[in-house]
Short mmCIF file of C-alpha atoms in Angstrom, two decimals:
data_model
loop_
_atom_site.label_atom_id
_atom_site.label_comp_id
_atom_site.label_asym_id
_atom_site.label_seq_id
_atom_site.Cartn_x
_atom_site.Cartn_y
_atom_site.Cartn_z
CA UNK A 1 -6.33 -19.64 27.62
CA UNK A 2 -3.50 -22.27 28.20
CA UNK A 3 -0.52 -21.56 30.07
CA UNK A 4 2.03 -21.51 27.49
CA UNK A 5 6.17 -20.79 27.26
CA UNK A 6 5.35 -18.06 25.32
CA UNK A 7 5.50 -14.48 26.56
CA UNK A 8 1.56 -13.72 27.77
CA UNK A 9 -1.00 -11.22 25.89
CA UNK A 10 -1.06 -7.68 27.61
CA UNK A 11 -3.99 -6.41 28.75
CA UNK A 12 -4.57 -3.00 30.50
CA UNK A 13 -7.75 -2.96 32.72
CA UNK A 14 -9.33 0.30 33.54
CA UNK A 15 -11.68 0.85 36.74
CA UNK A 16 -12.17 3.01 39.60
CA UNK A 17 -12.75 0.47 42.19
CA UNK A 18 -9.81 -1.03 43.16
CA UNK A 19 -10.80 -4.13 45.14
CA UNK A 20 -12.41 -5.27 41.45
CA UNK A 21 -9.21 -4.85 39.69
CA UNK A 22 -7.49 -7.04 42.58
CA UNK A 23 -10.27 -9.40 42.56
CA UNK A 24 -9.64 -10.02 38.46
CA UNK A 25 -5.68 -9.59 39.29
CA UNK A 26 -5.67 -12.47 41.55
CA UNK A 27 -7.10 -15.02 38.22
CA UNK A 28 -5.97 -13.24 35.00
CA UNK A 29 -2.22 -12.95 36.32
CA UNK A 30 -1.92 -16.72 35.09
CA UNK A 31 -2.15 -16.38 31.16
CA UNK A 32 -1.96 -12.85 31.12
CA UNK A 33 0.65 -9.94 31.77
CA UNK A 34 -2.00 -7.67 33.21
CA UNK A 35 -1.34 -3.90 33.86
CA UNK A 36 -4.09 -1.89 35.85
CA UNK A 37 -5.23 1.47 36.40
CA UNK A 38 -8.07 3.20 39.04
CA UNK A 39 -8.38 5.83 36.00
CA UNK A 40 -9.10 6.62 32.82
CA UNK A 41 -6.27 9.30 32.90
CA UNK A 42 -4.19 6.99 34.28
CA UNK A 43 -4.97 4.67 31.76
CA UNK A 44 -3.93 7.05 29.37
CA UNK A 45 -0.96 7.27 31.17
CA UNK A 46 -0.13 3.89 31.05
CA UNK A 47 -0.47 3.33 27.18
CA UNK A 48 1.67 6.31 26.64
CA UNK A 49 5.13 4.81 28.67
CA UNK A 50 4.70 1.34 29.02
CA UNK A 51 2.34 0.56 25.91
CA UNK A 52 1.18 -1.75 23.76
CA UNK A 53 -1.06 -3.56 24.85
CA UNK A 54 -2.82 -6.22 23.21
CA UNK A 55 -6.39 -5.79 25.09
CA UNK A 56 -7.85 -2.55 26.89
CA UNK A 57 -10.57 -3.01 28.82
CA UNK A 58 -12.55 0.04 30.73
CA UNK A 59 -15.39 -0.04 33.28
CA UNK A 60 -17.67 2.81 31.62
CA UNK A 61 -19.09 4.43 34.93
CA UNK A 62 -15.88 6.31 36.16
CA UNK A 63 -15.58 10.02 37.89
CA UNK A 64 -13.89 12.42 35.11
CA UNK A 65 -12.95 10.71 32.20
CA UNK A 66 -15.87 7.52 31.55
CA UNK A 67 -14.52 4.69 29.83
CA UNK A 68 -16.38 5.65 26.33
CA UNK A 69 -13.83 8.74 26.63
CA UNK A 70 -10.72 6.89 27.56
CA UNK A 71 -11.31 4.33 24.84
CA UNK A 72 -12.16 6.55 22.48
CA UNK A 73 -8.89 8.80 23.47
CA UNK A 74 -7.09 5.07 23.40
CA UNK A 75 -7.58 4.72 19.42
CA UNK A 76 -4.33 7.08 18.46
CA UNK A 77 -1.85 5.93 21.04
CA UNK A 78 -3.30 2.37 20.76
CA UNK A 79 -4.82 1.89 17.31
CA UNK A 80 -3.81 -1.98 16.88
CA UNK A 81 -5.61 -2.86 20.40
CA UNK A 82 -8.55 -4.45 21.00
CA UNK A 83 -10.89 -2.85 23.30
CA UNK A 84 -13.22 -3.82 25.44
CA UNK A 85 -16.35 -2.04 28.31
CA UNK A 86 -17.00 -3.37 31.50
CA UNK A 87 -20.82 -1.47 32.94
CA UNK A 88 -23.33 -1.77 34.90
CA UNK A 89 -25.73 0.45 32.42
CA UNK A 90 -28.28 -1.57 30.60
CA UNK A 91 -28.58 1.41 28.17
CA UNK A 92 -28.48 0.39 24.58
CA UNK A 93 -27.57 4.20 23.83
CA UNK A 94 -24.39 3.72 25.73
CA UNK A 95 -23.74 0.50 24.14
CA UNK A 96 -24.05 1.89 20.78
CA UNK A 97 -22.22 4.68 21.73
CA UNK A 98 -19.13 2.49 23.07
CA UNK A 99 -19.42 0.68 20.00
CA UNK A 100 -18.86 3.94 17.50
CA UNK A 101 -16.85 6.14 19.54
CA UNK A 102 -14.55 3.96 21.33
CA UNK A 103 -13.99 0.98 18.59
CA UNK A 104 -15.77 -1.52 21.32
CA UNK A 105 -14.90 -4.92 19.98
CA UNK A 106 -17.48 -6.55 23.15
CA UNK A 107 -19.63 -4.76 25.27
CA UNK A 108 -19.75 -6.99 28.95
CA UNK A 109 -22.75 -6.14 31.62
CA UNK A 110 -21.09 -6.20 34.70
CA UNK A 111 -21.28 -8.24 37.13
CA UNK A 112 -19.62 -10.35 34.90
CA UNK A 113 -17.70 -12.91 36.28
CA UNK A 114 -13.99 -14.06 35.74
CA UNK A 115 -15.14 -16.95 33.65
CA UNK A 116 -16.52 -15.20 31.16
CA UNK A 117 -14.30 -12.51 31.46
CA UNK A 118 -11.50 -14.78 30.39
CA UNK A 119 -13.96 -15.82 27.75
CA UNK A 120 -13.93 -13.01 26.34
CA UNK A 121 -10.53 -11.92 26.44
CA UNK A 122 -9.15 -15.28 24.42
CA UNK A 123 -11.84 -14.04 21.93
CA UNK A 124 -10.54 -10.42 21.64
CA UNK A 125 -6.65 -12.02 21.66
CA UNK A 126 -7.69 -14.40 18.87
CA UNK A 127 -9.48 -10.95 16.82
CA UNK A 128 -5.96 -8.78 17.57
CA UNK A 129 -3.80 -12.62 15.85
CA UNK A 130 -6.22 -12.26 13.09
CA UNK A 131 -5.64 -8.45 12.33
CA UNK A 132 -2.06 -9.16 12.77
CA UNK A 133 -2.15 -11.42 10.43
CA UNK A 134 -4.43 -9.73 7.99
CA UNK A 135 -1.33 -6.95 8.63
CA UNK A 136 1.47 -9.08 7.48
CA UNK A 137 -0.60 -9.89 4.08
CA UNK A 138 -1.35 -6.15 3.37
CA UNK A 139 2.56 -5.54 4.27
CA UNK A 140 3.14 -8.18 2.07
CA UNK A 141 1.68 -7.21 -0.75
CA UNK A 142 2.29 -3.94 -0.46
CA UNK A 143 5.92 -4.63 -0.52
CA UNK A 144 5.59 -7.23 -3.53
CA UNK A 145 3.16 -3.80 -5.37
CA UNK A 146 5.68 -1.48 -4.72
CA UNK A 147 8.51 -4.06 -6.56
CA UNK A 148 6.05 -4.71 -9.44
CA UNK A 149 5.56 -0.21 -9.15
CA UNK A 150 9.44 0.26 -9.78
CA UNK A 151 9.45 -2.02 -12.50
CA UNK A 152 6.91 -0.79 -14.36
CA UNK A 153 6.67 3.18 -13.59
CA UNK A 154 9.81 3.78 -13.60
CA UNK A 155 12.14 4.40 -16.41
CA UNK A 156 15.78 4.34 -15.71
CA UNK A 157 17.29 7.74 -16.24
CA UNK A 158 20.45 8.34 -17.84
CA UNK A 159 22.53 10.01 -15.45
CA UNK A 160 24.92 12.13 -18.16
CA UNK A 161 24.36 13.23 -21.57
CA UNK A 162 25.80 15.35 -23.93
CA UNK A 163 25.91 19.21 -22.08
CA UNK A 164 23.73 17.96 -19.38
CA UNK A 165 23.75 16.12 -15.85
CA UNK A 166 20.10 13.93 -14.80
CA UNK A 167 19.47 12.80 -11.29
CA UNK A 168 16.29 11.22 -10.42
CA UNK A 169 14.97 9.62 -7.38
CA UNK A 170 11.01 7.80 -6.38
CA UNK A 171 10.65 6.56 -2.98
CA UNK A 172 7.65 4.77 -2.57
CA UNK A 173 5.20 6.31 0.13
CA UNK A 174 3.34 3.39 3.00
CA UNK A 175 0.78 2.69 0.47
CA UNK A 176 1.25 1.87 -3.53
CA UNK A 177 0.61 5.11 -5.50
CA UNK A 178 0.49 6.00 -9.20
CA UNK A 179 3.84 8.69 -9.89
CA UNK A 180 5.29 7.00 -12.90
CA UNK A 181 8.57 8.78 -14.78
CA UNK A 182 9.30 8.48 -18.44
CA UNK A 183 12.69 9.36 -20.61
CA UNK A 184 12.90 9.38 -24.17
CA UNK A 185 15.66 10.19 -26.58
CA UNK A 186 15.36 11.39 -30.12
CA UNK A 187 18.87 12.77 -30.61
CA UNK A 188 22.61 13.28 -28.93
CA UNK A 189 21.42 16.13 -28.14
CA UNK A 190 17.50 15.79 -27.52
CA UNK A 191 15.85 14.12 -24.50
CA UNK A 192 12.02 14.07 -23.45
CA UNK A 193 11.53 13.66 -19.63
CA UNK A 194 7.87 13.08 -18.68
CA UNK A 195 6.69 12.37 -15.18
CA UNK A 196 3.06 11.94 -13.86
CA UNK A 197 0.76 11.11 -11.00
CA UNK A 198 -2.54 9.28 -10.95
CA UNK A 199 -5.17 10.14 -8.92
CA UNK A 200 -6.04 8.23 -6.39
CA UNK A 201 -3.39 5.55 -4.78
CA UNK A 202 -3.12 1.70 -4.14
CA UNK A 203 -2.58 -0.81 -6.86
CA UNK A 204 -5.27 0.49 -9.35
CA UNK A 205 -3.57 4.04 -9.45
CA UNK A 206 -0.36 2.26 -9.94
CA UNK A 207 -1.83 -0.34 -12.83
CA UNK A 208 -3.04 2.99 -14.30
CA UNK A 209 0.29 4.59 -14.52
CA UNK A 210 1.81 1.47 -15.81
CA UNK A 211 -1.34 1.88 -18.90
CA UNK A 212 -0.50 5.36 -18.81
CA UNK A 213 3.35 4.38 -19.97
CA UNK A 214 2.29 1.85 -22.16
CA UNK A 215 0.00 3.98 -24.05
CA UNK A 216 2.52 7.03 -24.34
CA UNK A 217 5.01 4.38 -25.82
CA UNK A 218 2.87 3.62 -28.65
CA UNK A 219 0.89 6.92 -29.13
CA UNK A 220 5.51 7.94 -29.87
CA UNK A 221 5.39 5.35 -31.59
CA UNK A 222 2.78 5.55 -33.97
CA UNK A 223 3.42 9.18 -34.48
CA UNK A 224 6.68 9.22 -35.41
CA UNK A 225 5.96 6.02 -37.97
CA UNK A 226 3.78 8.61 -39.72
CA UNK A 227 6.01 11.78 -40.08
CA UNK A 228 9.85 12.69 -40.84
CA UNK A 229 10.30 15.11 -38.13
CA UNK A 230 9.85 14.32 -33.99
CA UNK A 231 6.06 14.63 -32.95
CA UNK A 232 6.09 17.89 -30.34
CA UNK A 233 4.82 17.34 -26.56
CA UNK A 234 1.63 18.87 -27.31
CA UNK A 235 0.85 16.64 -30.39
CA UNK A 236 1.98 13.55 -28.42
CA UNK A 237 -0.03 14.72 -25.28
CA UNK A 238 -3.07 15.46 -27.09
CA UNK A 239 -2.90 11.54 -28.64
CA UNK A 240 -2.05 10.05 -25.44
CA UNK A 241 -5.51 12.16 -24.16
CA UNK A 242 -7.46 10.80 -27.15
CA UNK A 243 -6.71 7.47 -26.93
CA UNK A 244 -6.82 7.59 -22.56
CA UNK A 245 -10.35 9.91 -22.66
CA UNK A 246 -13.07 6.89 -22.48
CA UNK A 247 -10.87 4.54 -20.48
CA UNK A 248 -9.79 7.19 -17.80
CA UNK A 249 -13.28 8.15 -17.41
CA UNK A 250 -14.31 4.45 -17.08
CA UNK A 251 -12.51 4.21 -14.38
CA UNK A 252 -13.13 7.72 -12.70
CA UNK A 253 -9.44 8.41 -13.04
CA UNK A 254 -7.50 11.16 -14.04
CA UNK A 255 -3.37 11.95 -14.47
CA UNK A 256 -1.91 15.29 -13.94
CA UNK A 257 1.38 14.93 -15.92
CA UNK A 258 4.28 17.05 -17.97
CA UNK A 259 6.33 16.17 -21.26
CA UNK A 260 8.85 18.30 -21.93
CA UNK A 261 11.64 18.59 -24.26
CA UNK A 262 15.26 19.71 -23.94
CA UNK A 263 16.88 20.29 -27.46
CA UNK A 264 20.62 21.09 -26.22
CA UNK A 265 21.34 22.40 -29.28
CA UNK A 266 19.19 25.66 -29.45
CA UNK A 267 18.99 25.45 -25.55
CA UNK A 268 14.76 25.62 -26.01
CA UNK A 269 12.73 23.51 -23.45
CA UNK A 270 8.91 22.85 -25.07
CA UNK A 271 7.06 21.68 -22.49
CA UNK A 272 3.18 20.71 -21.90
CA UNK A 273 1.82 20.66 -18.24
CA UNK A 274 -1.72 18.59 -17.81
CA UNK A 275 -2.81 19.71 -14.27
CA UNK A 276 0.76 18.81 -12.51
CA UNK A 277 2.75 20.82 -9.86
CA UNK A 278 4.46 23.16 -11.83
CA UNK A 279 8.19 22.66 -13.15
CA UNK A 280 10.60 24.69 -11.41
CA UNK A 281 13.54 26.17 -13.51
CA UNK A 282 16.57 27.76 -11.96
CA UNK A 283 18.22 30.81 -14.56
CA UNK A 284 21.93 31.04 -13.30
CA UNK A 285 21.99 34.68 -15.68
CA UNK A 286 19.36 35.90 -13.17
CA UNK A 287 19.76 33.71 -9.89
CA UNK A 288 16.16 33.40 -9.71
CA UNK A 289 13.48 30.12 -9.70
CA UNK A 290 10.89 30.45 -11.57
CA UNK A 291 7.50 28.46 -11.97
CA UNK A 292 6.34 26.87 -15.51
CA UNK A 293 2.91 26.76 -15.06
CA UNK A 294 0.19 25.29 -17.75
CA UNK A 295 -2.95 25.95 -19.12
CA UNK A 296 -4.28 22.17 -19.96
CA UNK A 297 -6.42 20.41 -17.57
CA UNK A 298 -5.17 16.76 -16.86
CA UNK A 299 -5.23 13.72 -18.69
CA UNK A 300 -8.84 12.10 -18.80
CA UNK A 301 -10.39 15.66 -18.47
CA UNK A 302 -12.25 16.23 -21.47
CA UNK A 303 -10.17 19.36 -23.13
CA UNK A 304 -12.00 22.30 -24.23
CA UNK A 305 -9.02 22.87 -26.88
CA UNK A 306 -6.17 21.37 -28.25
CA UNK A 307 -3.46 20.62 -25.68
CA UNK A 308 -0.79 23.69 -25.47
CA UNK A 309 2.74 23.59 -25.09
CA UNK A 310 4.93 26.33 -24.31
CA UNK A 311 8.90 27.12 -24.99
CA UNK A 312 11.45 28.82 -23.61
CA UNK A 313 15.01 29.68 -24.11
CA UNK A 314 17.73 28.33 -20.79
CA UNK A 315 21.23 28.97 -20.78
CA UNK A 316 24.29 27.32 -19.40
CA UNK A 317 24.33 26.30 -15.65
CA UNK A 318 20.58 26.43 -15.35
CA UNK A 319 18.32 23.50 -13.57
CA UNK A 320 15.13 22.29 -13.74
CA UNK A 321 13.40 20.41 -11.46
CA UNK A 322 10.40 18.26 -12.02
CA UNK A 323 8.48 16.25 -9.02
CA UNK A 324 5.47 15.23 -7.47
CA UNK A 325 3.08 16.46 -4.77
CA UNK A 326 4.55 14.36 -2.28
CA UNK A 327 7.56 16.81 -2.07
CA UNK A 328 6.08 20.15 -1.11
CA UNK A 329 2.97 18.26 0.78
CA UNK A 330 4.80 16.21 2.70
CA UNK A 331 3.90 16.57 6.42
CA UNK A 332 5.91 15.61 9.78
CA UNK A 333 4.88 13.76 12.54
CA UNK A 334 2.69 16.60 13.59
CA UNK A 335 0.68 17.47 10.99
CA UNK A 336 2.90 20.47 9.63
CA UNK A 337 3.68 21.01 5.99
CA UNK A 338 6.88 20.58 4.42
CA UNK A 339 5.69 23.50 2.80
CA UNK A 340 6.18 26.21 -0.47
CA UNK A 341 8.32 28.61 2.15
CA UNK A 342 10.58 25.44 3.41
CA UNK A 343 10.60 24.01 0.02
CA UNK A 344 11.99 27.41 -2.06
CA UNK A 345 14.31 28.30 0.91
CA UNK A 346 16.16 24.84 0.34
CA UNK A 347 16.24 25.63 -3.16
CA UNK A 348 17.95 28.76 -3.11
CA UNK A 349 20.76 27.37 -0.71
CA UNK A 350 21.86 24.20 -2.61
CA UNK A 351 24.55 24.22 -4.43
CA UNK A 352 23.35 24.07 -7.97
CA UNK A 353 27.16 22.53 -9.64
CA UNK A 354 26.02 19.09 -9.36
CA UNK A 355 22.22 17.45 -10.77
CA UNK A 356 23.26 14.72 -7.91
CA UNK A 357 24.56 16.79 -5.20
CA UNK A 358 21.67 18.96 -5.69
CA UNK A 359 18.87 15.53 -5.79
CA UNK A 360 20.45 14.19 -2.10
CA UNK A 361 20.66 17.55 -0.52
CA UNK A 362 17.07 18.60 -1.17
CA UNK A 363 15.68 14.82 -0.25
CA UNK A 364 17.93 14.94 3.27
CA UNK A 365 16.19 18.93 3.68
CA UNK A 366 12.81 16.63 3.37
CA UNK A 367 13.74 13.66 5.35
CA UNK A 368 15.40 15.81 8.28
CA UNK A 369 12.23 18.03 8.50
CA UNK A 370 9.67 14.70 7.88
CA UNK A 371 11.81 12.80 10.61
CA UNK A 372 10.04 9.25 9.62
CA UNK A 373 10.18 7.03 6.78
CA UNK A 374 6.73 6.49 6.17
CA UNK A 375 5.39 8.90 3.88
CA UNK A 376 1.37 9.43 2.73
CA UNK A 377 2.33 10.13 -1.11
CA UNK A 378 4.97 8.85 -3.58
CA UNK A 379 8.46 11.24 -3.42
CA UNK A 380 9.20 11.53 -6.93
CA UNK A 381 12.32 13.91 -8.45
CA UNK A 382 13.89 14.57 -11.63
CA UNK A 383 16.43 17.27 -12.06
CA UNK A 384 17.99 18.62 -14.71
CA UNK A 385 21.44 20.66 -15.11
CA UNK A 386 22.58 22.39 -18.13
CA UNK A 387 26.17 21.48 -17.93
#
């Protein structure tokens, strides 16, 4: 590798013996911004406070932690590296070993001598360019998905109407997923929300929502063409199943999703659940949340019976909220849950005066508890307030 104005590759080399480490200091120093370390704890130690680094390289035969260990310990403080083993075993079991446990990229006999040290080294720094750049694309598109994913999943939601207040947020997760929203309007004073998730995620669950809206367009459509009153949720959710069935299962898909219907005028919500998290519905008469569970299985699940909708009666000041997995299952940094207990606790302290107020509070509860921006499934809310 040529000396170069740039600022050098980083590379971390790992052995126990420290007159080889100054031996390879004395030639690498030239194209390289080596760091080294007589252990693979202190190895460890190094990634942690004065990481990344583009190349680790371990000798495999040292006292307490062997270089298969550190290596393989390396991969979740240093999962972009490259690594690399440095031994003096001829064992094709440790290779292989190396090779599955630790992510080896090349597996070096030792001696092995600067030259083709170095050789080896410009060929793990020209692997870590090509991931990098194999990176950027899948950002790329990614980013350019999750554009094309608003467009097309989500429908704007009014944020008034007559004796009610909407608020509805999706923030996309790190990878493209398949939560799609709908809103519908048959009267002043009726409004369909619908709101779904594919299974699966990437582009295909998202290009399956986007079919998913198309279809439920024209299954509305074509029902209400055909009669003088509104279809109901069930009759439109059984047609959107019907004409979904064959190419859901085609595709080894399936969509857990809920239409309902607010009719402002005899204060009834008829609702259908297919599979989804339940809606959540606040009564201000009794200051309690309650669940509103289903009994169909999700779109693209063959149905042993037609698909069943349910009603009940709300009153003034009461909220519904409708969302997605990605809300109660969301996890921190750690590992731990945002959680049912979390979750209900933030529900019972918002204020519940304002469908807007009430959307940023709970998603700041979520973000201050998540603590990162990058989250493994969609975030997708709708609320509701009688008002």
């Amino acid at each position: 590798m040529k000396n170069s104005t740039t600022i050098k590759p980083r590379i971390l080399l790992v052995d126990d013996e420290p007159n080889i480490l100054a031996s390879y200091g004395r030639g690498l120093r030239r194209n390289w911004d080596l760091i080294t370390a007589v252990s693979g704890e202190e190895g460890l130690h190094e990634i942690r406070e004065n990481g990344p680094f583009t190349i680790i390289v371990a000798d495999f035969n040292m006292p307490r932690m062997d270089g298969i260990t550190f290596l393989a310990n390396s991969i979740n403080l240093a999962p972009e590296s490259i690594r690399m083993m440095l031994t003096g075993e001829g064992d094709f079991q440790i290779a292989t070993k190396a090779v599955n446990e630790g992510n080896i990229f090349r597996f070096m006999t030792k001696p092995c001598s600067l030259e083709n040290l170095e050789r080896s080294l410009a060929a793990g720094y020209r692997q870590y360019q090509l991931q990098q750049i194999e990176k950027e694309a899948r950002q790329q598109e990614i980013q350019i998905a999750g554009e094309i994913q608003q467009t097309l999943l989500f429908e704007e939601i009014p944020s008034e109407m007559q004796d009610a207040q909407l608020a509805s947020i999706s923030i996309p997760s790190q990878s493209v997923d398949g939560d799609f929203i709908d809103f519908f309007k048959f009267a002043p004073t009726k409004f369909d929300i619908v709101i779904g998730d594919v299974m699966g995620k990437g582009v295909h669950a998202a290009l399956v929502g986007a079919g998913a809206r198309n279809h439920l367009s024209r299954v509305i459509w074509n029902l209400s063409r055909r009669q003088s009153e509104d279809p109901t949720p069930a009759a439109i959710m059984q047609a959107l199943d019907n004409n979904m069935q064959e190419q859901l299962g085609q595709l080894g898909k399936f969509i857990t999703m809920v239409y309902a219907r607010f009719d402002l005028e005899q204060y009834t919500l008829n609702y259908v659940d297919a599979g989804h998290v339940p809606t959540l519905w606040y009564s201000k008469a009794n200051n309690e949340w309650k669940p509103l569970k289903g009994r169909n299985f999700p779109i693209g699940i063959p149905m042993a019976r037609a698909a069943e909708q349910f009603e009940i009666k709300f009153g003034y000041g009461d909220l519904f909220l409708f969302y997605s997995d990605g809300l109660s299952e969301g996890r921190d940094k750690h590992g731990w849950q945002y959680g049912d207990k979390r979750f209900m606790h933030a529900l019972r302290e918002l204020p519940k005066n304002s469908a807007q107020t009430f959307l940023r509070l709970l998603v700041n509860d979520f973000k201050s508890f998540i603590g990162h921006s990058n989250y493994a499934d969609d975030l997708t809310i709708v609320v509701v307030l009688i008002a």
